[in-house]
mmCIF file of C-alpha atoms in Angstrom:
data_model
loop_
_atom_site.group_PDB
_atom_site.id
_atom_site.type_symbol
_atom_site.label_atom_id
_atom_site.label_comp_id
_atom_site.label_asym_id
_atom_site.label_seq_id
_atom_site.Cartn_x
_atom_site.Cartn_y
_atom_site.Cartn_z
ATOM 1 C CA UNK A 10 -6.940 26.358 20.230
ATOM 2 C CA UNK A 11 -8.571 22.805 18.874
ATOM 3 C CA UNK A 12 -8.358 21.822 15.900
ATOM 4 C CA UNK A 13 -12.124 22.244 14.805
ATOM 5 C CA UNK A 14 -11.768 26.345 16.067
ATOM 6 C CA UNK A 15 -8.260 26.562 14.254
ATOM 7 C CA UNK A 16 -10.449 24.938 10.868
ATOM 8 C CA UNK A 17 -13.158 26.769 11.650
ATOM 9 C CA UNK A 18 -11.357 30.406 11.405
ATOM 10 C CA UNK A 19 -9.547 29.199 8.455
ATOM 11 C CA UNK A 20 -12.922 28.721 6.573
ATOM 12 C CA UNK A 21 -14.508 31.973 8.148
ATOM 13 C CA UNK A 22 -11.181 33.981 6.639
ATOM 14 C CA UNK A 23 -11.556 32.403 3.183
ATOM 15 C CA UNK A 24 -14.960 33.289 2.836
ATOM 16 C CA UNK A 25 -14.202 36.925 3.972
ATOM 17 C CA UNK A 26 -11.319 36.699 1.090
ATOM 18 C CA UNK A 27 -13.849 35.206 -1.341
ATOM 19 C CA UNK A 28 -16.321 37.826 -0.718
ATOM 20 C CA UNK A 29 -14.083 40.430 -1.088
ATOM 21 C CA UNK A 30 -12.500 39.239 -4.185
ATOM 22 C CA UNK A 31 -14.315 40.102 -7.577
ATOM 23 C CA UNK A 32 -15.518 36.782 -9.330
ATOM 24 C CA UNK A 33 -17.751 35.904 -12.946
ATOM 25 C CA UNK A 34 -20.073 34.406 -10.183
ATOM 26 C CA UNK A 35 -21.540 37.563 -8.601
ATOM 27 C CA UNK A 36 -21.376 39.801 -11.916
ATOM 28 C CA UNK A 37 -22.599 43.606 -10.852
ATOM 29 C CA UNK A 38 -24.865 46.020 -12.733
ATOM 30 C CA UNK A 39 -22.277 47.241 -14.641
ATOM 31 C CA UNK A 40 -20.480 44.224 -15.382
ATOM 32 C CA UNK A 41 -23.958 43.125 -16.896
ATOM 33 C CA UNK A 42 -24.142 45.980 -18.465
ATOM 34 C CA UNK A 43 -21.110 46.040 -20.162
ATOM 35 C CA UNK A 44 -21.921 42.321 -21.701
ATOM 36 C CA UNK A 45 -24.984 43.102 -23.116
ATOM 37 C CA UNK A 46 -23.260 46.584 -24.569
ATOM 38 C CA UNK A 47 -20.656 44.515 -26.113
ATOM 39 C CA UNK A 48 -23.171 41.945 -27.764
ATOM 40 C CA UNK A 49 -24.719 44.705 -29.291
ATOM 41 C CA UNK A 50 -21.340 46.792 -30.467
ATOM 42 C CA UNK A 51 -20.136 43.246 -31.740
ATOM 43 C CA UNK A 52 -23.780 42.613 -33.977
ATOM 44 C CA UNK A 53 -23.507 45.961 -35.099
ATOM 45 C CA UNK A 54 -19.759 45.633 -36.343
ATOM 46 C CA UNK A 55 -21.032 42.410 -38.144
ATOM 47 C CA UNK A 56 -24.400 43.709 -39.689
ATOM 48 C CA UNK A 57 -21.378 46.616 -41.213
ATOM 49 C CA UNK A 58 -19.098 44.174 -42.809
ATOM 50 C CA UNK A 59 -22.250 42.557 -44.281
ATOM 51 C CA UNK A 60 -24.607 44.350 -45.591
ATOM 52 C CA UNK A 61 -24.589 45.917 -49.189
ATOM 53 C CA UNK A 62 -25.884 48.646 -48.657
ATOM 54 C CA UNK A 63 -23.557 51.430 -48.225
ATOM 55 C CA UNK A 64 -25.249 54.079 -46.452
ATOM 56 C CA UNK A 65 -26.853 50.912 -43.889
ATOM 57 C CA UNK A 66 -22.880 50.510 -43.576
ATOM 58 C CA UNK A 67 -22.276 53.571 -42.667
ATOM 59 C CA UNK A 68 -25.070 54.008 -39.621
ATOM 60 C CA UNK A 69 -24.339 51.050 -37.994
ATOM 61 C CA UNK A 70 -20.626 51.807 -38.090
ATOM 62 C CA UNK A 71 -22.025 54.742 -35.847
ATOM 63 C CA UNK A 72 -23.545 52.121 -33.401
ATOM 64 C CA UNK A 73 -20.903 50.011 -33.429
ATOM 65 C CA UNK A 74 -18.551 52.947 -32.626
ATOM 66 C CA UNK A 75 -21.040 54.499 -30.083
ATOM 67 C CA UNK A 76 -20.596 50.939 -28.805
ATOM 68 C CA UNK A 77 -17.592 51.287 -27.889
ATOM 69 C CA UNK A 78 -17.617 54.925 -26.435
ATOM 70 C CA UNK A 79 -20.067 53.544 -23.792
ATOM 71 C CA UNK A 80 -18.060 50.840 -22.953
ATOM 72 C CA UNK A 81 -14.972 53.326 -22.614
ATOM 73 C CA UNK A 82 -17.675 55.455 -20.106
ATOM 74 C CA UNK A 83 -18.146 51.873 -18.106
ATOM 75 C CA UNK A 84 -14.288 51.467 -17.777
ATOM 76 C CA UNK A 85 -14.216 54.617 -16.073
ATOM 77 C CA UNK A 86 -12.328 56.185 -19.620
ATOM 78 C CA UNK A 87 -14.667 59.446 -19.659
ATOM 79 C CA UNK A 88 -11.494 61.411 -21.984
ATOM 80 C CA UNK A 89 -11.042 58.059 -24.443
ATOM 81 C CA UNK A 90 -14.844 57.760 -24.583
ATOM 82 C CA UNK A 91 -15.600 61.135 -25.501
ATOM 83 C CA UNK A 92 -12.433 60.893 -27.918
ATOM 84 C CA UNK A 93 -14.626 58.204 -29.517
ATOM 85 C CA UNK A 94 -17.359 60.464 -30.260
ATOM 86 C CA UNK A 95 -16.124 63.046 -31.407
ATOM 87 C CA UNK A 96 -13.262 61.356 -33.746
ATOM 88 C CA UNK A 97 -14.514 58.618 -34.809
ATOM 89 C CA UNK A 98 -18.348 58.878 -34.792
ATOM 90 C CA UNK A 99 -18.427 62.831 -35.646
ATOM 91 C CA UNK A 100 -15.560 63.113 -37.532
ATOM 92 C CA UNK A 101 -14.447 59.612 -39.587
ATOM 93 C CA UNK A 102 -18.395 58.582 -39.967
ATOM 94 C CA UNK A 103 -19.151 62.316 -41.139
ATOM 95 C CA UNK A 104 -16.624 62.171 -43.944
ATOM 96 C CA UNK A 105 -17.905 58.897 -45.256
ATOM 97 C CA UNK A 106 -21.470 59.801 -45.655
ATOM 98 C CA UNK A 107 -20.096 63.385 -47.316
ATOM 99 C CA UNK A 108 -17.917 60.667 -49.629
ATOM 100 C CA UNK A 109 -21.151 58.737 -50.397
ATOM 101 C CA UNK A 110 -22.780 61.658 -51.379
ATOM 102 C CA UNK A 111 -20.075 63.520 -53.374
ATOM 103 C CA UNK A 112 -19.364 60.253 -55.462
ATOM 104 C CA UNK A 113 -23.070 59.330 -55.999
ATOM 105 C CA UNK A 114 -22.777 56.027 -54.418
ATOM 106 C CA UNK A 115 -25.915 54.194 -54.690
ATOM 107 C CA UNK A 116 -28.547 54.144 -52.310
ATOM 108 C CA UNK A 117 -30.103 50.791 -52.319
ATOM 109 C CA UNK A 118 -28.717 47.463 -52.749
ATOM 110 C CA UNK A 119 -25.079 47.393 -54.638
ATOM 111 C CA UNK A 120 -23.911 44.129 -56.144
ATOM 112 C CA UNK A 121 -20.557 45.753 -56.147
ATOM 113 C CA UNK A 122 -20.154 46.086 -52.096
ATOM 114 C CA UNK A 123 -19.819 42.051 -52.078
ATOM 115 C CA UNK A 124 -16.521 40.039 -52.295
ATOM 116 C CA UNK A 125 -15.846 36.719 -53.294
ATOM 117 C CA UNK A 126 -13.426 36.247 -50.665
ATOM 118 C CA UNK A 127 -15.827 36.053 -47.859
ATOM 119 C CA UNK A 128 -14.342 33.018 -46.484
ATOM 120 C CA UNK A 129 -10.584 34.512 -46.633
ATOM 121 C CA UNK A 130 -11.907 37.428 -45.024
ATOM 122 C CA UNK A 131 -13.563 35.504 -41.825
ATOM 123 C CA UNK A 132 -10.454 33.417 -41.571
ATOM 124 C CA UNK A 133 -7.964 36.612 -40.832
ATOM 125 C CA UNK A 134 -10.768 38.090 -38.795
ATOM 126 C CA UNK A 135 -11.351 35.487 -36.649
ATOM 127 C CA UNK A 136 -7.720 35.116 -36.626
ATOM 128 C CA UNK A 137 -7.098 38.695 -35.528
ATOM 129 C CA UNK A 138 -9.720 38.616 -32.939
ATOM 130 C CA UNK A 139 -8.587 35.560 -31.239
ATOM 131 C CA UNK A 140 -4.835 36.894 -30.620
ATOM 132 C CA UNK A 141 -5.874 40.177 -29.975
ATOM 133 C CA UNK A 142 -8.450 38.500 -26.738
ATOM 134 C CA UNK A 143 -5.649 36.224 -25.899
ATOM 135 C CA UNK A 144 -3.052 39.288 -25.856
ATOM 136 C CA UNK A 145 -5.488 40.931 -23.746
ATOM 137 C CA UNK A 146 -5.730 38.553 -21.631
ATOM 138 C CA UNK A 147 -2.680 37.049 -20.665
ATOM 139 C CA UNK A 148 -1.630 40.846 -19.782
ATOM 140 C CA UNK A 149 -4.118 42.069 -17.870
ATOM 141 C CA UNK A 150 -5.045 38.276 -16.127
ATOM 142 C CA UNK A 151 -4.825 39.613 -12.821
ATOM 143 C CA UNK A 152 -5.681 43.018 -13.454
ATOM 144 C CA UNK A 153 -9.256 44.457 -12.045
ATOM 145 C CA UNK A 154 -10.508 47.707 -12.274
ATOM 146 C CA UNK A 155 -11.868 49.510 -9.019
ATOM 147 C CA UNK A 156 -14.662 51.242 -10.394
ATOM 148 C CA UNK A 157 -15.547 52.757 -6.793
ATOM 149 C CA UNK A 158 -12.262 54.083 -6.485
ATOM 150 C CA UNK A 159 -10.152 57.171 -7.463
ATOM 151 C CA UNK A 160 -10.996 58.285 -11.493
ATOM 152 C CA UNK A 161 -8.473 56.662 -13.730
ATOM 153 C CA UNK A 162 -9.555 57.348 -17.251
ATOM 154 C CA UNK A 163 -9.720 61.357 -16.606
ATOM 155 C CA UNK A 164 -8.513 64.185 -18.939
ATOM 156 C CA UNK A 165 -6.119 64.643 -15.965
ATOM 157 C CA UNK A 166 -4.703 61.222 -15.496
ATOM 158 C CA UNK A 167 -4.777 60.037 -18.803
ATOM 159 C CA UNK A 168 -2.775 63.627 -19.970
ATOM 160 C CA UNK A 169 -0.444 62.827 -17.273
ATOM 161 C CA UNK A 170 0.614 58.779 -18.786
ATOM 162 C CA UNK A 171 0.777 60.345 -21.888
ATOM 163 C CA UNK A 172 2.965 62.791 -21.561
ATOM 164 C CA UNK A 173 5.128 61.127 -19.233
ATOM 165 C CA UNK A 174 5.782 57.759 -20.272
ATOM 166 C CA UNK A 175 4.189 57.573 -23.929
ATOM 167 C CA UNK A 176 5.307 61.234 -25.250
ATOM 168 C CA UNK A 177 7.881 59.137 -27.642
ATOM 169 C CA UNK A 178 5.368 57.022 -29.393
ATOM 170 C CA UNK A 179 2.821 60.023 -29.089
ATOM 171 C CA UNK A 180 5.290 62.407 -31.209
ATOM 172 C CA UNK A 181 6.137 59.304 -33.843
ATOM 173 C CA UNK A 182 2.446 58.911 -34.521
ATOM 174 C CA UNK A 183 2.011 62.824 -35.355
ATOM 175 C CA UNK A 184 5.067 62.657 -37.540
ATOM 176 C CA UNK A 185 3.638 59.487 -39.367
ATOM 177 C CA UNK A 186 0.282 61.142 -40.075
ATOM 178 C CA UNK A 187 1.921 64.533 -41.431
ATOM 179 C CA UNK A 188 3.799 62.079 -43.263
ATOM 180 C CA UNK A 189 0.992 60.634 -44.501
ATOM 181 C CA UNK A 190 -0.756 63.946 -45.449
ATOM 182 C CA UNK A 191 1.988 65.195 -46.742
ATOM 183 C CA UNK A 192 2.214 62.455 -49.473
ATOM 184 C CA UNK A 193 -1.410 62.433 -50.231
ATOM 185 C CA UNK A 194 -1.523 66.092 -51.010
ATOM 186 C CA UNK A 195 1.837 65.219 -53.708
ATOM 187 C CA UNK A 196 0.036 62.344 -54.796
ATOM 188 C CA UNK A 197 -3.382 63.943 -55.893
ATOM 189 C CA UNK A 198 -1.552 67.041 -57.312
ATOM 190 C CA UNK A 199 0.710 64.780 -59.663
ATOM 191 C CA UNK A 200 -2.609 62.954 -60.586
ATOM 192 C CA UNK A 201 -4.233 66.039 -61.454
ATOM 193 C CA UNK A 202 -1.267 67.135 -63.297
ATOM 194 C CA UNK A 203 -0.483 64.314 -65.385
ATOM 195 C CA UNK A 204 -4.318 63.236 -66.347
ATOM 196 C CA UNK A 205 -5.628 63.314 -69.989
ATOM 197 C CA UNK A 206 -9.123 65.561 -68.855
ATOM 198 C CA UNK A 207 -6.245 67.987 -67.418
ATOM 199 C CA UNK A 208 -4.305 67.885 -70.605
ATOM 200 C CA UNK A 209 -7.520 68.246 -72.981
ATOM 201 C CA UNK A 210 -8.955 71.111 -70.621
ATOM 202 C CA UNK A 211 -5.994 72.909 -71.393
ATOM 203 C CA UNK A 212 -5.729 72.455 -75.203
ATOM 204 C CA UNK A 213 -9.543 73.435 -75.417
ATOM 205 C CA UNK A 214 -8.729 76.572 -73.687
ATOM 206 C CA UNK A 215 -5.918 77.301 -75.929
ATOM 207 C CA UNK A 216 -7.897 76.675 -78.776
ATOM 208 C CA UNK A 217 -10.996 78.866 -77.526
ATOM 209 C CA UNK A 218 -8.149 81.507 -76.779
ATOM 210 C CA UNK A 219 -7.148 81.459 -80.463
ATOM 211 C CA UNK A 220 -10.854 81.420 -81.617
ATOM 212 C CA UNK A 221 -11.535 84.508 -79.653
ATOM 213 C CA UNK A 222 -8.510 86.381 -81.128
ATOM 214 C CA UNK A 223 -9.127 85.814 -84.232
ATOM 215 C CA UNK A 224 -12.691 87.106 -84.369
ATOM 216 C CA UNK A 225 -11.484 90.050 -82.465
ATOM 217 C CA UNK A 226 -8.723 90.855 -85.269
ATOM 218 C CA UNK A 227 -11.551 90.217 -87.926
ATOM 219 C CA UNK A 228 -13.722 92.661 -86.640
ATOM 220 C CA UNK A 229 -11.329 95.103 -86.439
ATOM 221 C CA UNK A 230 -10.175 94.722 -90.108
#
């Protein structure tokens, strides 16, 4: 074989190899897709952290949230996606709007919802973000996801990792929430316990008790 046909087929294989590969060159529909998603989870996120209006707050927590349950559905995650919706978006979302409402928040405008560490704030966020990406990264460099393929992100599959190789850290994290409960129920009944309107409620109804039996001994003199 010359040296032009032995060139020739090494050129003709790259290509093939090239075109096989997956490159930021030749993006797909979903790949697209998932950028513009992301643009719009991340200006949601940011409209939340800045606006001072708490219920606004609120609703576009739910897109930014949503946000990231459809970008879960493009990964091929269908069980962490719908995990999204239903505890984060119907569940976490839910109980701050019923919060809101139970503590009269106010509707419009609320000086109050603004911080004069703005700056401090944007410096650990941006902070946070840009080890988080680079985390990401460096782990999964080489790492692409065949969306054509087998299901990956499936109640199935995603039961099975769990509860084979994560069913350590998965127990830990149910302990640390009872945990957690546990010491919030002790904390608001010591509160409740120990709080002047508690201790004034009680000597009103004393007195009120003693009122009462009084009369009732007058009026049967």
């Amino acid at each position: 074989m010359s040296t032009a046909a032995t060139a020739g087929a090494l050129a003709a294989g790259t290509l093939h190899r090239a075109a096989e590969s997956p490159g930021f060159l030749s993006p797909t529909g979903v790949e697209i897709t998932f950028l513009l998603v992301g643009l719009v989870t991340l200006g949601a996120a940011v409209v939340t952290v800045t606006t001072r209006q708490l219920v606004h707050a609120a609703l576009w927590l739910v897109v930014a949230l949503g946000g990231l349950a459809v970008e879960y559905l493009l990964l091929t995650a269908e069980f962490i996606a719908w995990v999204q919706v239903l505890i984060y978006v119907g569940s976490v979302v839910v109980l701050l709007l019923f919060g809101l409402m139970l503590t009269r928040a106010p509707i419009g405008r609320s000086p109050d919802a603004d911080s004069a560490n703005r700056w401090v704030a944007l410096t650990v966020a941006v902070a946070a973000a840009g080890a988080l990406v680079w985390v990401v990264v460096d782990a999964f460099r080489t790492t692409w996801i065949d969306l054509d393929g087998a299901p990956s992100g499936t109640t199935e599959v995603t039961g099975a990792s769990l509860f084979q190789h994560w069913v350590l850290p998965f127990e830990a994290l149910s302990v640390l929430l009872l945990a957690a409960l546990v010491g919030a129920i002790v904390l608001s009944r010591k509160a409740k316990a120990g709080s002047p309107g508690a201790k004034d409620t009680a000597a009103s109804g004393t007195a009120t008790g003693a009122t009462r039996t009084r009369r009732d001994q007058e009026g049967a003199r």
